[in-house]
């Protein structure tokens, strides 16, 4: 579904992604982890061209996303993207946030867009908050609305960049529960997270990045086993110390 | 003072209308409202050019802003009044001349205010719009501008009151707005400048003060709606 071939990226003189080649199969969930500054966020942001790459190719569904013929907005409607800070539009109600892509991309009227948006809110368990403003709901609820908004155009891929890192601990579980559910429904997912319990349970493969390179790509069983990569072992023990 | 109001009150409000042209306070208001209505879209275009990606547009907009800010409005009025008719080959009504000068002048200032509002938004807002696949137009008009303009409402009102006050410069090119009318009253009444210009000052004050109060109220209302706070009315 998503294929990275020799992908490199520089920020000025600094090479932040180093010749990454890897594949994400359709319907699978990939968890990306690694120390901060390892390039996980940058890598997932290249998939919907929020970041450009200087070398290599990325294909999504067989299409080279950086080809001249590709319309970047069409590409992005097929890829849901979730940010750490939710980035809901504060001047719009919850339902208007969710309806926005339908109305402004599919050019639907409010009346046409409403049923699908309400259904999507029901799916994330927030139908009762439809008319609230983002300022009135909790962080966990905000992130669920952001997920509903990014799924409203039925993308085949969902990318999550530390979806629970800005949440209070008691709100992390409600978001993870939703992600578990989505992962089970067969959407292709790439998720940057430090939630190792979630990774162990949901991920089909875990990618470990260090200094911009993909140093280890393994199934969770191997990733968390004693036979794992030495860098991973160090990383895991450093996270555990903090918990 | 009352005597002046009694005698010239109607003139102060509507000039010589219906026997002559509409003037006085009514004309001041019309000039101000029309000027703002025309300035606003111009200012938005300038702000978008200033904050956008296109280098030529950026250069044109910033050249315009810096030039206009470096000259007095009065000079723009002289230009519009004396030079513009020669350039285009036919005379323009003084009222329109004044409006054109104010629009050019204020578009630069209001454009900078709106640009600041756009730059002040968190980067995540634009990124979220991009990530959803929204193009430039919906991102600008549905996501960026509604927030940016709301955030700079105080600055916009400030410019509105400035426009009302600046319209008094029309008296120099014989636009019969409020100040011009009072100048005429003063030449009739020679000995009462204190009262006459007192009335003039009070009229401007009431107009501008009421406007900024009304906007404060409006701003609070929107802010309460956006942050979810319920406005509690105190019942005495």
XYZ file of C-alpha atoms in Angstrom:
479
model
C 0.000 0.000 0.000
C 2.780 2.419 0.974
C 6.305 1.894 -0.219
C 9.417 3.864 0.681
C 12.373 3.352 -1.643
C 15.681 4.903 -0.670
C 13.965 7.937 0.858
C 16.220 10.712 2.147
C 15.458 14.177 3.398
C 17.591 17.100 4.478
C 16.740 20.131 6.590
C 19.441 22.433 5.270
C 22.729 20.587 5.785
C 21.168 18.164 8.266
C 20.155 14.780 6.869
C 17.078 13.878 8.891
C 15.878 10.833 6.907
C 18.534 8.417 5.734
C 17.863 6.081 2.788
C 14.756 4.507 4.228
C 13.284 1.610 2.276
C 10.278 -0.212 3.697
C 6.777 -1.354 2.832
C 3.450 -0.999 4.573
C 1.038 -3.718 3.422
C -2.599 -2.925 2.827
C -4.738 -3.205 5.939
C -1.810 -3.470 8.318
C -0.878 -1.259 11.239
C 2.662 0.003 11.556
C 3.861 1.608 14.763
C 6.877 3.890 14.517
C 8.970 4.482 17.589
C 12.366 5.718 18.523
C 14.061 8.470 20.489
C 13.009 12.081 19.903
C 14.687 13.584 16.879
C 14.930 10.211 15.190
C 12.804 11.327 12.230
C 9.594 9.380 12.930
C 7.313 12.393 12.580
C 9.197 13.701 9.563
C 8.917 10.310 7.877
C 5.148 10.009 8.324
C 4.712 13.627 7.208
C 6.374 12.793 3.886
C 3.566 10.364 3.053
C 0.986 13.124 2.502
C 3.629 15.610 1.351
C 3.500 17.837 4.423
C 7.260 17.363 4.100
C 9.080 17.072 0.791
C 11.808 14.524 0.146
C 15.014 15.091 -1.764
C 15.879 11.514 -2.715
C 14.035 8.266 -3.313
C 10.400 7.571 -4.075
C 7.286 7.043 -2.028
C 4.357 5.248 -3.590
C 0.866 5.053 -2.134
C -1.417 2.507 -3.780
C 1.155 2.127 -6.555
C 1.248 5.845 -7.354
C 4.444 7.884 -7.015
C 3.174 10.665 -4.761
C 5.863 13.127 -5.808
C 5.182 12.712 -9.523
C 4.316 15.953 -11.311
C 0.950 14.593 -12.418
C -0.221 14.026 -8.844
C -2.641 16.574 -7.426
C -1.497 17.016 -3.855
C -4.980 17.800 -2.564
C -6.433 14.654 -4.145
C -3.584 12.650 -2.628
C -4.319 14.109 0.806
C -8.040 13.361 0.708
C -7.058 9.685 0.457
C -4.786 9.877 3.505
C -6.190 10.784 6.907
C -3.679 12.589 9.122
C -3.897 13.060 12.884
C -1.744 15.575 14.726
C -0.524 15.560 18.294
C -2.280 18.884 18.939
C -5.594 17.805 17.294
C -5.712 21.021 15.230
C -9.472 21.265 15.255
C -10.772 24.519 13.810
C -11.759 26.461 16.948
C -14.295 28.701 15.213
C -16.359 25.748 13.985
C -18.545 23.425 16.027
C -17.642 19.762 16.286
C -20.114 18.793 13.562
C -18.943 21.638 11.304
C -15.355 20.474 11.732
C -16.354 16.971 10.635
C -18.502 18.242 7.756
C -15.893 20.657 6.406
C -14.183 18.191 4.025
C -17.541 16.981 2.693
C -18.739 20.510 2.117
C -15.586 22.095 0.732
C -14.069 19.149 -1.140
C -17.109 17.120 -2.150
C -19.120 20.351 -2.438
C -22.035 18.906 -0.504
C -24.670 21.122 1.066
C -25.001 21.196 4.828
C -28.103 19.060 4.528
C -26.351 16.454 2.394
C -23.267 16.316 4.614
C -25.054 16.162 7.963
C -26.129 12.473 8.068
C -22.662 11.136 7.195
C -21.005 13.483 9.686
C -23.397 12.496 12.464
C -22.834 8.834 11.707
C -19.075 9.383 11.914
C -19.442 11.194 15.237
C -21.527 8.300 16.518
C -18.740 5.967 15.484
C -16.265 7.843 17.660
C -18.884 8.078 20.419
C -19.404 11.830 20.325
C -22.774 12.355 18.654
C -23.948 14.230 21.756
C -21.155 16.806 21.319
C -22.104 17.691 17.734
C -22.962 21.288 18.528
C -20.165 21.945 21.012
C -17.199 24.077 20.126
C -13.721 22.530 20.369
C -13.022 24.698 23.437
C -15.868 22.971 25.293
C -14.676 19.390 24.972
C -11.781 17.498 26.531
C -8.480 16.661 24.850
C -9.459 13.028 24.356
C -12.740 14.062 22.820
C -10.956 16.594 20.604
C -8.654 13.908 19.275
C -11.621 11.640 18.556
C -13.291 14.485 16.650
C -10.055 14.999 14.705
C -10.093 11.289 13.846
C -13.738 11.522 12.757
C -12.885 14.555 10.604
C -9.984 12.781 8.928
C -12.064 9.646 8.260
C -15.091 11.417 6.801
C -13.744 11.185 3.245
C -13.097 7.448 3.753
C -9.316 7.458 3.267
C -7.563 4.131 2.791
C -4.638 5.235 4.901
C -4.636 6.822 8.347
C -1.471 8.420 9.678
C -1.169 9.394 13.306
C 1.665 11.548 14.591
C 1.816 10.989 18.359
C -1.979 11.037 18.732
C -1.940 10.638 22.513
C 1.170 12.591 23.508
C -0.739 15.809 24.278
C -3.405 14.049 26.337
C -3.830 13.687 30.064
C -3.173 10.068 31.089
C -6.836 9.305 31.788
C -7.772 10.334 28.250
C -5.183 8.252 26.452
C -7.192 5.042 26.773
C -10.336 6.393 25.055
C -8.280 7.366 22.004
C -6.325 4.099 21.955
C -9.584 2.169 22.207
C -10.841 3.906 19.080
C -7.569 3.279 17.250
C -7.679 -0.406 18.191
C -11.176 -0.568 16.745
C -10.081 1.185 13.512
C -7.063 -1.074 13.161
C -9.385 -4.072 13.392
C -11.565 -2.642 10.614
C -8.808 -3.013 8.062
C -7.648 0.566 7.435
C -3.926 0.895 6.694
C -2.383 2.719 9.630
C 0.978 4.310 10.412
C 1.171 5.494 13.980
C 3.998 7.305 15.721
C 3.608 6.629 19.417
C 5.380 5.930 22.689
C 2.502 3.733 23.899
C 4.341 0.423 23.836
C 1.390 -1.537 25.209
C -0.662 -0.333 22.256
C 2.179 -1.199 19.873
C 2.496 -4.712 21.222
C -1.233 -5.309 20.956
C -2.195 -3.625 17.675
C 0.883 -3.314 15.476
C 1.539 -5.777 12.680
C 5.068 -4.447 12.475
C 7.048 -2.000 14.569
C 9.623 0.292 12.979
C 12.422 1.601 15.147
C 14.117 4.756 13.915
C 17.359 6.225 15.165
C 19.123 9.307 13.783
C 16.936 9.258 10.684
C 17.598 5.648 9.776
C 15.207 2.712 10.019
C 17.344 0.502 12.197
C 14.863 -2.240 13.015
C 11.631 -3.425 11.415
C 10.066 -6.381 13.205
C 6.883 -8.034 14.327
C 5.930 -7.108 17.912
C 6.814 -10.602 19.204
C 10.406 -10.190 18.056
C 10.538 -6.471 18.852
C 9.704 -7.004 22.514
C 11.638 -10.271 22.844
C 15.105 -10.693 24.276
C 16.424 -11.207 20.757
C 15.591 -7.665 19.734
C 17.995 -5.085 18.315
C 20.368 -3.699 20.978
C 19.257 -0.084 20.233
C 15.634 -1.111 20.811
C 16.528 -2.727 24.096
C 18.173 0.491 25.258
C 15.204 2.543 24.088
C 12.640 0.290 25.773
C 14.452 0.300 29.077
C 14.762 4.095 28.967
C 10.996 4.433 28.445
C 10.257 1.969 31.205
C 12.391 3.939 33.633
C 10.124 6.929 33.082
C 6.933 4.994 33.747
C -24.399 76.357 22.573
C -28.033 75.241 22.542
C -28.848 78.222 20.428
C -26.337 77.091 17.814
C -27.727 73.584 17.854
C -31.259 74.977 17.520
C -30.298 77.141 14.590
C -27.847 74.881 12.764
C -28.814 71.432 14.104
C -30.424 70.247 10.904
C -27.518 71.547 8.863
C -25.143 69.725 11.175
C -27.055 66.508 10.582
C -27.784 66.595 6.843
C -26.093 69.707 5.398
C -28.209 71.644 2.915
C -30.291 68.665 1.950
C -32.987 68.622 0.440
C -32.287 72.055 -1.071
C -28.696 71.215 -1.851
C -26.320 68.296 -1.525
C -26.477 65.913 1.403
C -23.856 66.872 3.945
C -23.002 67.098 7.639
C -23.032 64.086 9.926
C -24.980 62.005 7.399
C -22.296 62.501 4.767
C -19.528 61.794 7.288
C -21.216 58.492 8.091
C -21.756 57.609 4.448
C -18.136 58.407 3.570
C -16.882 56.358 6.519
C -19.067 53.333 5.847
C -18.409 53.306 2.098
C -14.677 53.802 2.706
C -14.544 50.894 5.140
C -16.661 48.670 2.892
C -14.270 49.244 -0.009
C -11.131 49.189 2.162
C -11.914 45.851 3.785
C -11.674 43.588 0.714
C -8.622 45.536 -0.512
C -6.976 45.073 2.877
C -7.702 41.327 2.803
C -6.055 41.052 -0.622
C -3.022 42.962 0.630
C -2.815 40.776 3.736
C -3.039 37.595 1.649
C -0.343 38.860 -0.694
C 1.873 39.860 2.233
C 1.564 36.468 3.932
C 1.371 34.310 0.794
C 3.909 32.274 -1.143
C 4.140 34.349 -4.329
C 7.237 36.544 -4.269
C 6.117 39.087 -6.885
C 2.792 39.607 -5.110
C 4.597 39.906 -1.796
C 6.929 42.535 -3.262
C 4.084 44.543 -4.795
C 2.033 44.465 -1.597
C 4.912 45.406 0.665
C 5.994 48.158 -1.755
C 2.475 49.562 -1.618
C 2.262 49.358 2.166
C 5.636 50.988 2.747
C 4.993 53.791 0.243
C 1.571 54.647 1.592
C 2.704 54.577 5.190
C 5.464 57.036 4.405
C 3.181 59.813 3.155
C 0.510 61.860 4.923
C -3.143 61.233 4.071
C -3.564 64.916 3.260
C -1.071 64.544 0.453
C -2.932 61.543 -0.933
C -6.078 63.680 -0.893
C -4.284 66.437 -2.836
C -3.062 63.871 -5.326
C -6.492 62.410 -5.794
C -8.035 65.865 -6.013
C -5.562 67.665 -8.286
C -3.510 65.021 -10.097
C -5.944 62.164 -10.628
C -8.455 64.157 -12.770
C -5.572 65.277 -14.999
C -4.320 61.733 -15.320
C -7.682 60.268 -16.228
C -8.929 63.273 -18.196
C -12.181 64.037 -16.414
C -13.097 65.580 -13.065
C -14.229 63.484 -10.114
C -16.650 64.584 -7.447
C -14.789 65.711 -4.323
C -16.627 63.173 -2.169
C -15.387 60.307 -4.334
C -11.919 61.817 -4.314
C -11.939 61.733 -0.526
C -13.187 58.132 -0.448
C -10.514 57.012 -2.924
C -7.766 58.652 -0.853
C -9.029 57.119 2.394
C -9.349 53.667 0.817
C -5.804 53.734 -0.567
C -4.430 54.991 2.739
C -6.391 52.696 5.021
C -5.951 49.586 2.890
C -2.251 49.716 3.747
C -2.874 49.969 7.489
C -5.788 47.546 7.668
C -3.887 45.133 5.417
C -1.016 45.063 7.907
C -3.406 44.453 10.795
C -5.080 41.526 9.036
C -1.684 40.166 7.959
C -0.630 40.184 11.617
C -3.805 38.248 12.445
C -2.958 35.637 9.814
C 0.645 35.314 10.982
C -0.504 34.967 14.577
C -2.468 31.787 13.907
C -0.886 28.506 14.986
C 0.809 26.764 12.079
C -1.213 23.651 12.861
C -4.360 25.269 11.498
C -2.944 25.554 7.989
C -1.376 22.106 8.253
C -4.657 20.552 9.340
C -6.449 22.167 6.402
C -3.733 20.955 4.038
C -3.810 17.449 5.485
C -7.563 17.293 4.852
C -6.902 18.068 1.202
C -8.440 21.534 1.257
C -7.213 23.824 -1.493
C -6.104 27.438 -1.190
C -9.551 29.035 -1.399
C -11.382 26.989 1.264
C -8.302 27.041 3.510
C -8.132 30.815 3.252
C -11.807 31.668 3.485
C -13.091 28.916 5.797
C -10.146 28.317 8.098
C -7.653 31.194 8.104
C -9.572 34.426 7.613
C -12.473 33.745 10.002
C -9.957 33.206 12.805
C -7.475 35.876 11.781
C -10.083 38.596 11.392
C -11.742 37.699 14.677
C -8.398 37.956 16.457
C -7.778 41.469 15.149
C -11.247 42.950 15.686
C -9.865 45.550 18.122
C -7.382 46.706 15.485
C -10.074 46.851 12.833
C -12.327 49.004 15.013
C -9.421 51.249 15.745
C -9.034 51.821 12.004
C -12.771 52.386 11.623
C -12.737 55.194 14.146
C -9.640 56.526 12.422
C -11.549 56.587 9.120
C -14.385 58.573 10.712
C -11.895 61.096 12.036
C -9.935 61.219 8.785
C -13.060 62.023 6.805
C -12.822 65.482 8.420
C -9.911 66.185 6.056
C -12.545 66.358 3.327
C -13.283 69.899 4.529
C -10.059 70.987 2.798
C -11.357 69.994 -0.638
C -14.864 71.314 0.117
C -16.567 67.995 0.792
C -19.524 69.185 2.849
C -19.089 66.645 5.642
C -19.457 67.415 9.325
C -16.283 69.482 9.790
C -16.867 71.503 6.632
C -20.408 72.341 7.730
C -19.153 73.486 11.118
C -16.460 75.590 9.459
C -19.201 77.322 7.514
C -21.236 77.836 10.671
C -18.149 79.333 12.237
C -17.751 81.840 9.443
C -21.385 82.865 9.861
C -21.170 83.202 13.604
C -17.627 84.584 13.846
C -17.695 85.091 17.639
C -18.547 81.578 18.864
C -15.684 79.282 17.849
C -15.495 77.705 21.302
C -19.110 76.537 21.186
C -19.057 75.565 17.523
C -15.907 73.487 17.657
C -17.006 72.123 21.048
C -20.105 70.729 19.360
C -17.954 69.352 16.543
C -15.582 67.611 18.953
C -18.470 66.176 20.989
C -20.133 64.797 17.868
C -16.984 62.970 16.778
C -16.435 61.735 20.305
C -19.944 60.310 20.662
C -19.699 58.615 17.290
C -16.329 56.989 17.871
C -16.917 56.122 21.517
C -20.262 54.480 20.756
C -18.632 52.514 17.982
C -15.817 51.145 20.106
C -18.255 50.284 22.913
C -20.521 48.435 20.507
C -17.572 46.494 19.175
C -16.379 45.590 22.667
C -19.783 44.160 23.304
C -19.787 42.225 20.056
C -16.281 40.923 20.698
C -17.266 39.670 24.149
C -20.284 37.929 22.715
C -18.257 36.087 20.078
C -15.474 35.294 22.542
C -17.973 33.788 24.943
C -19.447 31.691 22.203
C -16.036 30.451 21.117
C -14.625 29.663 24.512
C -17.910 28.235 25.686
C -18.321 30.583 28.606
C -21.894 31.519 29.324
C -22.487 35.204 29.751
C -24.079 35.641 33.139
C -26.363 38.618 33.282
C -26.381 40.208 36.705
C -29.898 40.994 37.773
C -29.934 43.860 40.221
